[in-house]
Amino acid sequence: MIRPQNVKQVLSRHLLTEGFDIILDMDRSQGSWFVDARTGERYLDFFSMYASMAVGYNHPGLLRVRDRLGQLAVNKPSNSDVYTTAMAEFVDTFARIAVPPEMPHMFFIDGGALAVENALKTAFDWKVRKNLAAQPGNDAGSQVIHFRQAFHGRTGYTLSLTNTFDPRKTRFFPKFDWPRIVNPKLTFPLDAENLAQVKTLENEALGAIEGAIGEWSEDIAALIIEPIQGEGGDNHFRAEFLQALRQLCDRHDILLIFDEVQTGVGLTGKFWAFEHFGVQPDLLAFGKKTQVCGILASRRIDEICCHVFQERSRINSTFGGNLIDMVRCTHILRIIEEQRLVDNARVQGELLLAELQKMAAEFPHLVSNPRGRGLMCAFDAPDSHTRDQLVKAFFQKKLLLVGCGSHSIRFRPHLVVTSAEIAQALDIIRTVLRKGDFAQLKIRQDPCLGSGT
C-alpha cells in the first residue's frame, strides 16, 4: 500500500503533479475541512474541488449509503441502453428537485465539457432541421455566438468557445472561427459611472450580435453564455442584458444555452443561477455539484420532429453518465432539500459578500471589485503576481482558495459552510493582508492557484 508521503513521488513518474501540495485524507476530512493525509493538518476549504463538492467531505447522509455505493461499484452498466432501479430512482429524484418544469428533456454524460458539447450538438441538429423544413436543401446551422473570457471546456467544440486569460487551455489546438462578442461584465460598486460603462458595453455587445446575425443569418444555431462567468474572472451580467439575449434568440430562431456547470445547484443562492434573472434558457448544461453531468432542454426543442431526444443514437455515450455518480447525486439532492442548503448558500453568501466589501474599504490597495451571488464570490487583487502571492499565503495559513481571470480570487465554499467558518476564513485573509509579507513568498509554477475549471 502506498503511504501518503509517497503519493506525489509515485504520481509524478507518469503525471504532472503541480497542483496543491497536500494529500486528501478521505476518512478524516469533514464538512468544510480538508485534512492532509501526510501531516494531519486541517485546511479550511473554500475551493471545494472547483465547486464540485456540494455537501462537504464525509457528510453523514452520504456515509449512510457507503455500502450501497460499494455494492453498485462492482458493475458498471451502459446506462444508455441497460436500465436499473438505481438509475430510475435518480432520474425521478433529479426531476423532482432539480429540473424546472419547463425543461422536460434530459441527457446524462460524464464531464461538464461533454455536457456543453452535447448541448451544441442538440442546437445544430435543431437549427439544421428547422432550415431544411423551411427550405429543402438549406442545411445551414453551424455557427455559435459566444463571449469573451468564457470557459466552456476543453473538448472539440468547446475549445472554440473557451478564451480565458490563460492561453495554454487552447493554444495550438484547431478551433472553429465562431462569432465572439464582448462580455459586458459589471464592475463593483455599481455606481452611476460603472453602470453607464456597462450599459455602453451592453449596447456594443448587442450590436455585435445583431451584426453577426446579419452576416451569418440562418447559419447561427445557438448563443451560449455562463450566467456568471467563472474561470474567466467571476464576471457578472445585468438581468437586462440576459433578457435582451433571450429576446434576440426568440426573434432569430436561435437556441439560448446557459452553461451552469459551475453556477448551478445552489451555489448562487438559487438552485439555478438563471432564476435570478427572469430568463428561461432553451438548453442548460450542468455538472460539478451534480457529480453526473448533462443537459436539460425546454419544449422549444419540440418545434422540430425527430430531434436528438427522440431519434436513437444522435447523442449518446457508452455509459450515459456513471451510475455511481447518479446514485451519489440522488442522496446529495435529498441532503440539499432536507437541510435547505440553497437557502444556506444565500444567507452565508450575503455575509461573505458584505465582509468582502468591508475588506475592500479597509485594504483598497489590495482588494477591489468585491462581487458575488450567494456563495459564488470573488475580489480583485492589483495584478496577477499579487493575486498569486496572496493565494499562496492563504494556503500557508491553511485556507484553500484559487484564482480566476487575470487577477481575481474566487470563493467556492461548500453549501454546508457555516457563518463561523466564513468568519474564520475572513480572519485568515485579514491577517495576511495586514501582515503584508506575502510579497516575499517564492511561488513555483501554478502552486495551488487553480488549473482553470
Coordinates of C-alpha atoms in Angstrom, one line a residue:
M1 CA 0.0 0.0 0.0
I2 CA 1.4 3.4 -0.9
R3 CA 1.9 5.7 2.0
P4 CA 0.6 9.3 1.8
Q5 CA 4.2 10.6 2.0
N6 CA 4.9 8.8 -1.3
V7 CA 1.8 9.8 -3.3
K8 CA 3.3 12.7 -5.2
Q9 CA 6.5 10.8 -5.9
V10 CA 4.6 7.8 -7.4
L11 CA 2.2 10.0 -9.4
S12 CA 5.0 12.2 -10.7
R13 CA 6.6 9.3 -12.5
H14 CA 3.7 9.5 -15.0
L15 CA 1.7 12.6 -14.3
L16 CA 2.2 16.3 -13.9
T17 CA 1.8 17.0 -10.2
E18 CA 1.9 20.7 -9.8
G19 CA -1.4 21.1 -8.0
F20 CA -2.0 21.5 -4.3
D21 CA 0.9 20.3 -2.1
I22 CA -1.4 18.3 0.1
I23 CA -2.8 14.8 0.0
L24 CA -6.5 14.3 0.7
D25 CA -7.3 12.1 3.7
M26 CA -10.5 10.5 2.5
D27 CA -11.5 9.4 6.0
R28 CA -10.6 12.3 8.3
S29 CA -11.7 15.2 6.1
Q30 CA -15.0 16.5 7.3
G31 CA -17.5 19.1 6.1
S32 CA -15.6 22.2 5.0
W33 CA -12.3 20.9 6.4
F34 CA -9.7 19.2 4.2
V35 CA -7.2 17.0 6.1
D36 CA -3.7 16.4 4.8
A37 CA -3.1 12.7 5.0
R38 CA 0.6 13.2 5.4
T39 CA 0.6 15.6 8.3
G40 CA -3.0 15.5 9.8
E41 CA -3.2 19.3 9.3
R42 CA -6.6 20.7 8.6
Y43 CA -7.3 23.3 5.9
L44 CA -10.5 25.3 5.6
D45 CA -11.6 24.5 2.1
F46 CA -13.2 27.4 0.2
F47 CA -12.2 25.7 -3.1
S48 CA -14.4 22.6 -2.9
M49 CA -12.8 20.8 -5.8
Y50 CA -13.6 23.6 -8.2
A51 CA -17.1 24.0 -6.8
S52 CA -17.9 20.3 -7.5
M53 CA -18.5 19.2 -3.9
A54 CA -21.9 20.3 -2.7
V55 CA -22.2 19.0 0.8
G56 CA -18.6 18.8 2.0
Y57 CA -16.5 15.9 3.0
N58 CA -18.0 12.8 4.5
H59 CA -21.5 14.1 5.0
P60 CA -23.4 11.8 7.3
G61 CA -26.1 11.5 4.7
L62 CA -23.6 10.1 2.3
L63 CA -21.8 7.9 4.8
R64 CA -25.1 6.1 5.5
V65 CA -25.1 4.9 1.9
R66 CA -21.5 3.8 1.6
D67 CA -22.4 0.1 1.5
R68 CA -25.0 0.8 -1.3
L69 CA -22.4 2.8 -3.3
G70 CA -19.9 0.0 -2.9
Q71 CA -22.3 -2.6 -4.0
L72 CA -23.2 -0.7 -7.1
A73 CA -19.5 -0.1 -7.9
V74 CA -18.9 -3.8 -8.7
N75 CA -20.7 -3.5 -12.0
K76 CA -20.8 -0.5 -14.4
P77 CA -23.7 -0.8 -16.8
S78 CA -24.1 1.2 -20.0
N79 CA -26.9 3.4 -18.8
S80 CA -27.9 4.5 -22.3
D81 CA -29.3 1.1 -23.2
V82 CA -29.3 -1.0 -20.0
Y83 CA -31.6 0.3 -17.2
T84 CA -31.6 -0.2 -13.4
T85 CA -33.8 0.7 -10.5
A86 CA -31.0 2.8 -9.2
M87 CA -31.0 4.9 -12.3
A88 CA -34.8 5.3 -12.3
E89 CA -34.6 6.4 -8.7
F90 CA -32.0 9.0 -9.6
V91 CA -33.9 10.4 -12.6
D92 CA -37.1 10.6 -10.5
T93 CA -35.3 12.5 -7.7
F94 CA -33.5 14.7 -10.2
A95 CA -36.7 15.6 -12.0
R96 CA -38.4 16.4 -8.7
I97 CA -35.7 18.5 -7.0
A98 CA -33.5 19.9 -9.8
V99 CA -35.4 20.1 -13.1
P100 CA -37.6 23.2 -14.0
P101 CA -41.0 22.0 -15.2
E102 CA -40.4 23.9 -18.5
M103 CA -37.4 21.6 -19.3
P104 CA -38.7 18.1 -19.6
H105 CA -35.9 16.6 -21.7
M106 CA -32.7 15.2 -20.1
F107 CA -29.4 13.8 -21.2
F108 CA -26.6 12.5 -19.0
I109 CA -22.9 12.1 -19.6
D110 CA -19.5 12.2 -17.8
G111 CA -18.0 15.7 -17.8
G112 CA -19.1 19.3 -17.9
A113 CA -17.4 20.0 -21.2
L114 CA -19.2 17.0 -22.8
A115 CA -22.4 18.3 -21.4
V116 CA -21.8 21.6 -23.3
E117 CA -20.7 19.7 -26.3
N118 CA -24.0 17.8 -26.5
A119 CA -25.9 21.0 -25.9
L120 CA -24.2 22.4 -29.0
K121 CA -25.0 19.2 -31.0
T122 CA -28.6 19.5 -29.9
A123 CA -28.7 23.1 -31.2
F124 CA -27.0 22.2 -34.5
D125 CA -29.5 19.4 -35.1
W126 CA -32.4 21.7 -34.2
K127 CA -31.3 24.6 -36.4
V128 CA -30.5 22.4 -39.5
R129 CA -33.8 20.6 -39.3
K130 CA -35.6 23.9 -39.0
N131 CA -33.9 25.2 -42.1
L132 CA -34.5 22.1 -44.1
A133 CA -38.2 22.1 -43.2
A134 CA -38.5 25.7 -44.3
Q135 CA -36.3 25.3 -47.5
P136 CA -35.3 21.8 -48.7
G137 CA -31.5 21.8 -49.3
N138 CA -30.8 24.5 -46.8
D139 CA -28.7 22.7 -44.2
A140 CA -27.2 25.8 -42.6
G141 CA -26.8 25.9 -38.8
S142 CA -23.2 25.6 -37.8
Q143 CA -22.3 28.9 -36.0
V144 CA -22.3 29.6 -32.3
I145 CA -22.3 33.1 -30.8
H146 CA -20.3 33.2 -27.6
F147 CA -18.5 35.7 -25.4
R148 CA -15.0 36.9 -24.4
Q149 CA -13.5 35.4 -21.3
A150 CA -15.8 32.4 -21.5
F151 CA -14.8 29.0 -20.2
H152 CA -17.0 26.2 -21.6
G153 CA -14.5 23.3 -21.6
R154 CA -11.5 21.7 -23.3
T155 CA -13.2 19.3 -25.8
G156 CA -13.6 19.6 -29.5
Y157 CA -16.4 22.1 -29.9
T158 CA -15.9 23.8 -26.5
L159 CA -12.3 24.7 -27.3
S160 CA -13.7 27.1 -29.9
L161 CA -15.6 28.9 -27.2
T162 CA -13.1 28.9 -24.3
N163 CA -11.0 32.1 -24.3
T164 CA -9.9 33.0 -20.7
F165 CA -6.7 34.8 -19.8
D166 CA -4.7 31.5 -19.9
P167 CA -3.8 30.7 -23.5
R168 CA -2.5 27.3 -22.5
K169 CA -6.0 25.9 -22.5
T170 CA -6.5 26.4 -26.2
R171 CA -3.1 27.2 -27.8
F172 CA -2.1 25.1 -30.9
F173 CA -5.5 23.2 -30.9
P174 CA -7.6 23.6 -34.0
K175 CA -10.7 25.7 -33.4
F176 CA -13.8 27.0 -35.3
D177 CA -13.9 30.7 -36.0
W178 CA -17.3 31.3 -34.4
P179 CA -18.6 34.9 -33.6
R180 CA -17.1 36.1 -30.3
I181 CA -18.8 39.0 -28.5
V182 CA -17.6 41.5 -25.9
N183 CA -18.7 40.4 -22.4
P184 CA -20.4 43.5 -20.7
K185 CA -19.4 42.5 -17.2
L186 CA -20.2 44.5 -14.2
T187 CA -17.7 46.4 -12.0
F188 CA -18.5 46.9 -8.4
P189 CA -19.6 49.0 -6.6
L190 CA -22.2 49.5 -9.3
D191 CA -22.3 53.3 -9.1
A192 CA -23.5 55.7 -11.8
E193 CA -20.2 55.7 -13.6
N194 CA -19.8 51.9 -13.6
L195 CA -23.4 51.5 -14.6
A196 CA -23.0 53.9 -17.6
Q197 CA -19.9 52.0 -18.7
V198 CA -21.6 48.6 -18.6
K199 CA -24.6 49.9 -20.5
T200 CA -22.3 51.1 -23.2
L201 CA -20.7 47.7 -23.4
E202 CA -24.1 46.0 -23.4
N203 CA -25.1 48.1 -26.4
E204 CA -21.8 47.2 -28.1
A205 CA -22.4 43.5 -27.4
L206 CA -26.0 43.6 -28.6
G207 CA -24.9 45.5 -31.7
A208 CA -22.2 42.9 -32.4
I209 CA -24.7 40.1 -32.1
E210 CA -27.1 41.8 -34.5
G211 CA -24.1 42.2 -36.8
A212 CA -23.2 38.5 -36.6
I213 CA -26.8 37.6 -37.2
G214 CA -26.8 39.8 -40.3
E215 CA -23.6 38.2 -41.6
W216 CA -24.4 34.6 -40.8
S217 CA -28.2 34.7 -40.8
E218 CA -29.7 31.2 -40.8
D219 CA -26.3 29.6 -40.1
I220 CA -26.4 30.6 -36.4
A221 CA -27.7 27.7 -34.3
A222 CA -27.0 28.9 -30.7
L223 CA -25.9 31.6 -28.4
I224 CA -24.1 30.3 -25.3
I225 CA -23.2 32.1 -22.1
E226 CA -22.4 31.4 -18.4
P227 CA -24.9 33.4 -16.3
I228 CA -21.9 34.3 -14.3
Q229 CA -18.5 33.6 -16.0
G230 CA -16.4 31.6 -13.5
E231 CA -12.9 30.8 -14.7
G232 CA -12.9 34.0 -16.9
G233 CA -12.9 36.1 -13.7
D234 CA -16.3 35.7 -11.9
N235 CA -17.9 38.1 -14.3
H236 CA -21.4 39.2 -13.6
F237 CA -24.0 40.5 -16.0
R238 CA -27.2 42.5 -15.6
A239 CA -30.5 40.8 -15.8
E240 CA -31.5 43.3 -18.5
F241 CA -28.6 42.0 -20.7
L242 CA -29.5 38.4 -20.3
Q243 CA -33.2 39.2 -21.0
A244 CA -32.1 41.0 -24.2
L245 CA -30.2 37.9 -25.3
R246 CA -33.4 35.9 -24.8
Q247 CA -35.4 38.3 -27.0
L248 CA -32.7 38.2 -29.7
C249 CA -32.8 34.4 -29.7
D250 CA -36.5 34.3 -29.9
R251 CA -36.6 36.7 -32.9
H252 CA -34.0 34.9 -34.9
D253 CA -34.7 31.3 -34.3
I254 CA -31.5 30.8 -32.2
L255 CA -31.3 28.5 -29.2
L256 CA -30.2 30.1 -25.9
I257 CA -27.8 27.9 -24.0
F258 CA -26.9 28.6 -20.4
D259 CA -23.7 26.9 -19.2
E260 CA -24.5 26.3 -15.5
V261 CA -21.8 23.6 -14.9
Q262 CA -20.3 25.9 -12.2
T263 CA -23.2 28.2 -11.3
G264 CA -25.8 25.5 -10.8
V265 CA -27.1 23.5 -7.8
G266 CA -27.4 26.2 -5.2
L267 CA -24.1 28.0 -5.3
T268 CA -25.6 31.4 -6.2
G269 CA -28.4 31.1 -3.6
K270 CA -31.0 29.7 -6.0
F271 CA -30.9 26.2 -7.4
W272 CA -30.0 27.5 -10.9
A273 CA -28.4 30.9 -11.5
F274 CA -30.8 31.8 -14.3
E275 CA -33.6 32.0 -11.7
H276 CA -32.1 35.3 -10.6
F277 CA -32.6 37.0 -13.9
G278 CA -36.1 36.2 -15.1
V279 CA -34.7 34.4 -18.2
Q280 CA -35.5 30.8 -19.3
P281 CA -32.8 29.1 -21.4
D282 CA -33.6 26.6 -24.2
L283 CA -30.8 24.4 -23.1
L284 CA -29.0 24.2 -19.8
A285 CA -25.7 22.4 -19.2
F286 CA -25.0 21.1 -15.7
G287 CA -22.3 19.3 -13.8
K288 CA -19.8 19.6 -10.9
K289 CA -22.1 19.5 -7.9
T290 CA -24.4 17.0 -9.5
Q291 CA -21.5 14.7 -9.8
V292 CA -23.1 13.4 -13.0
C293 CA -23.2 15.9 -15.9
G294 CA -25.6 16.5 -18.7
I295 CA -28.2 18.8 -20.3
L296 CA -31.8 19.8 -19.9
A297 CA -33.9 21.1 -22.8
S298 CA -37.1 23.1 -23.0
R299 CA -40.1 22.3 -25.1
R300 CA -38.8 24.7 -27.7
I301 CA -36.8 21.6 -28.9
D302 CA -40.2 20.1 -29.8
E303 CA -40.7 22.7 -32.6
I304 CA -39.0 20.1 -34.8
C305 CA -39.7 16.4 -35.2
C306 CA -37.1 13.7 -34.7
H307 CA -34.8 15.9 -32.5
V308 CA -31.9 14.4 -30.6
F309 CA -34.1 13.4 -27.6
Q310 CA -36.4 11.4 -29.9
E311 CA -34.0 9.8 -32.5
R312 CA -31.9 7.0 -31.2
S313 CA -28.1 7.5 -31.1
R314 CA -28.0 11.1 -32.2
I315 CA -26.4 12.0 -28.9
N316 CA -25.1 9.1 -26.7
S317 CA -22.2 7.6 -24.9
T318 CA -21.3 4.1 -23.7
F319 CA -22.1 4.8 -20.0
G320 CA -24.6 7.6 -20.4
G321 CA -23.3 9.1 -17.1
N322 CA -21.8 7.0 -14.4
L323 CA -24.3 5.0 -12.3
I324 CA -22.3 5.6 -9.1
D325 CA -22.3 9.3 -9.7
M326 CA -26.1 9.2 -10.3
V327 CA -26.8 7.4 -7.0
R328 CA -24.5 9.7 -5.1
C329 CA -26.3 12.7 -6.7
T330 CA -29.6 11.2 -5.6
H331 CA -28.5 11.5 -2.0
I332 CA -26.8 14.8 -2.4
L333 CA -30.0 16.3 -3.8
R334 CA -32.0 14.9 -0.9
I335 CA -29.5 16.4 1.6
I336 CA -29.7 19.8 -0.2
E337 CA -33.5 19.7 0.0
E338 CA -33.8 18.4 3.6
Q339 CA -31.2 20.8 5.0
R340 CA -32.3 23.8 2.9
L341 CA -28.8 24.2 1.7
V342 CA -29.8 26.6 -1.2
D343 CA -31.1 28.9 1.5
N344 CA -27.9 28.5 3.5
A345 CA -25.9 29.5 0.4
R346 CA -27.9 32.6 0.0
V347 CA -27.6 33.6 3.7
Q348 CA -24.0 32.8 4.1
G349 CA -23.2 34.3 0.7
E350 CA -24.7 37.6 1.9
L351 CA -22.5 37.5 4.9
L352 CA -19.4 36.7 2.9
L353 CA -20.0 39.4 0.3
A354 CA -20.7 42.1 3.0
E355 CA -17.4 41.2 4.6
L356 CA -15.5 41.3 1.3
Q357 CA -17.0 44.8 0.8
K358 CA -15.7 45.9 4.2
M359 CA -12.3 44.4 3.3
A360 CA -12.2 46.4 0.1
A361 CA -12.7 49.6 2.1
E362 CA -10.1 48.5 4.7
F363 CA -7.5 47.4 2.2
P364 CA -8.2 49.4 -1.0
H365 CA -4.7 48.9 -2.3
L366 CA -5.1 45.1 -2.3
V367 CA -8.8 44.3 -2.5
S368 CA -11.2 45.8 -5.1
N369 CA -14.3 44.9 -7.1
P370 CA -15.9 42.6 -4.4
R371 CA -18.7 40.8 -6.0
G372 CA -21.0 37.8 -5.6
R373 CA -24.3 36.0 -5.8
G374 CA -24.8 33.5 -3.0
L375 CA -21.5 31.8 -2.2
M376 CA -20.1 32.5 -5.6
C377 CA -18.0 35.4 -4.5
A378 CA -14.7 37.0 -5.7
F379 CA -12.5 40.1 -5.4
D380 CA -9.7 41.5 -7.5
A381 CA -6.0 41.9 -6.5
P382 CA -4.0 44.7 -8.0
D383 CA -2.3 42.3 -10.6
S384 CA -1.7 38.7 -11.3
H385 CA 1.5 38.4 -9.4
T386 CA 0.0 39.9 -6.2
R387 CA -3.0 37.6 -6.6
D388 CA -0.8 34.5 -6.9
Q389 CA 1.2 35.6 -3.8
L390 CA -2.0 36.1 -1.8
V391 CA -3.3 32.6 -2.8
K392 CA 0.0 31.1 -1.7
A393 CA -0.1 33.0 1.6
F394 CA -3.6 31.9 2.3
F395 CA -2.6 28.3 1.6
Q396 CA 0.2 28.6 4.2
K397 CA -2.3 29.8 6.7
K398 CA -4.4 26.7 5.9
L399 CA -7.1 28.3 3.8
L400 CA -7.7 26.9 0.3
L401 CA -8.6 29.4 -2.4
V402 CA -7.9 29.6 -6.1
G403 CA -7.6 32.3 -8.7
C404 CA -9.7 33.1 -11.7
G405 CA -9.4 35.6 -14.6
S406 CA -6.3 37.7 -14.9
H407 CA -6.0 38.8 -11.2
S408 CA -9.1 37.7 -9.2
I409 CA -9.5 35.4 -6.2
R410 CA -12.7 33.3 -6.2
F411 CA -14.6 31.8 -3.2
R412 CA -16.3 28.4 -3.7
P413 CA -17.3 27.2 -0.2
H414 CA -19.3 24.0 0.2
L415 CA -23.1 24.5 0.5
V416 CA -22.8 23.4 4.2
V417 CA -20.5 26.2 5.2
T418 CA -21.3 27.9 8.4
S419 CA -21.1 31.6 9.5
A420 CA -18.3 30.6 11.9
E421 CA -16.3 29.1 9.1
I422 CA -16.8 32.2 6.9
A423 CA -15.6 34.3 9.9
Q424 CA -12.5 32.1 10.3
A425 CA -11.7 32.4 6.6
L426 CA -12.0 36.1 6.7
D427 CA -9.8 36.3 9.8
I428 CA -7.1 34.5 7.9
I429 CA -7.4 36.8 4.9
R430 CA -7.3 39.9 7.0
T431 CA -4.2 38.6 8.9
V432 CA -2.4 38.1 5.6
L433 CA -3.4 41.4 4.2
R434 CA -2.4 43.3 7.4
K435 CA 0.9 41.5 7.7
G436 CA 1.9 42.1 4.1
D437 CA 4.8 39.7 4.0
F438 CA 3.1 37.6 1.3
A439 CA 5.1 39.7 -1.3
Q440 CA 8.2 37.8 -0.2
L441 CA 6.9 34.4 -0.9
K442 CA 8.5 32.4 -3.7
I443 CA 6.0 30.7 -6.0
R444 CA 6.7 27.9 -8.4
Q445 CA 4.6 27.4 -11.5
D446 CA 0.9 27.0 -10.6
P447 CA 1.2 26.1 -6.9
C448 CA -2.4 25.6 -5.9
L449 CA -3.5 28.6 -8.0
G450 CA -6.0 26.5 -9.9
S451 CA -5.8 24.9 -13.3
G452 CA -9.0 26.6 -14.5
T453 CA -12.2 24.6 -14.5

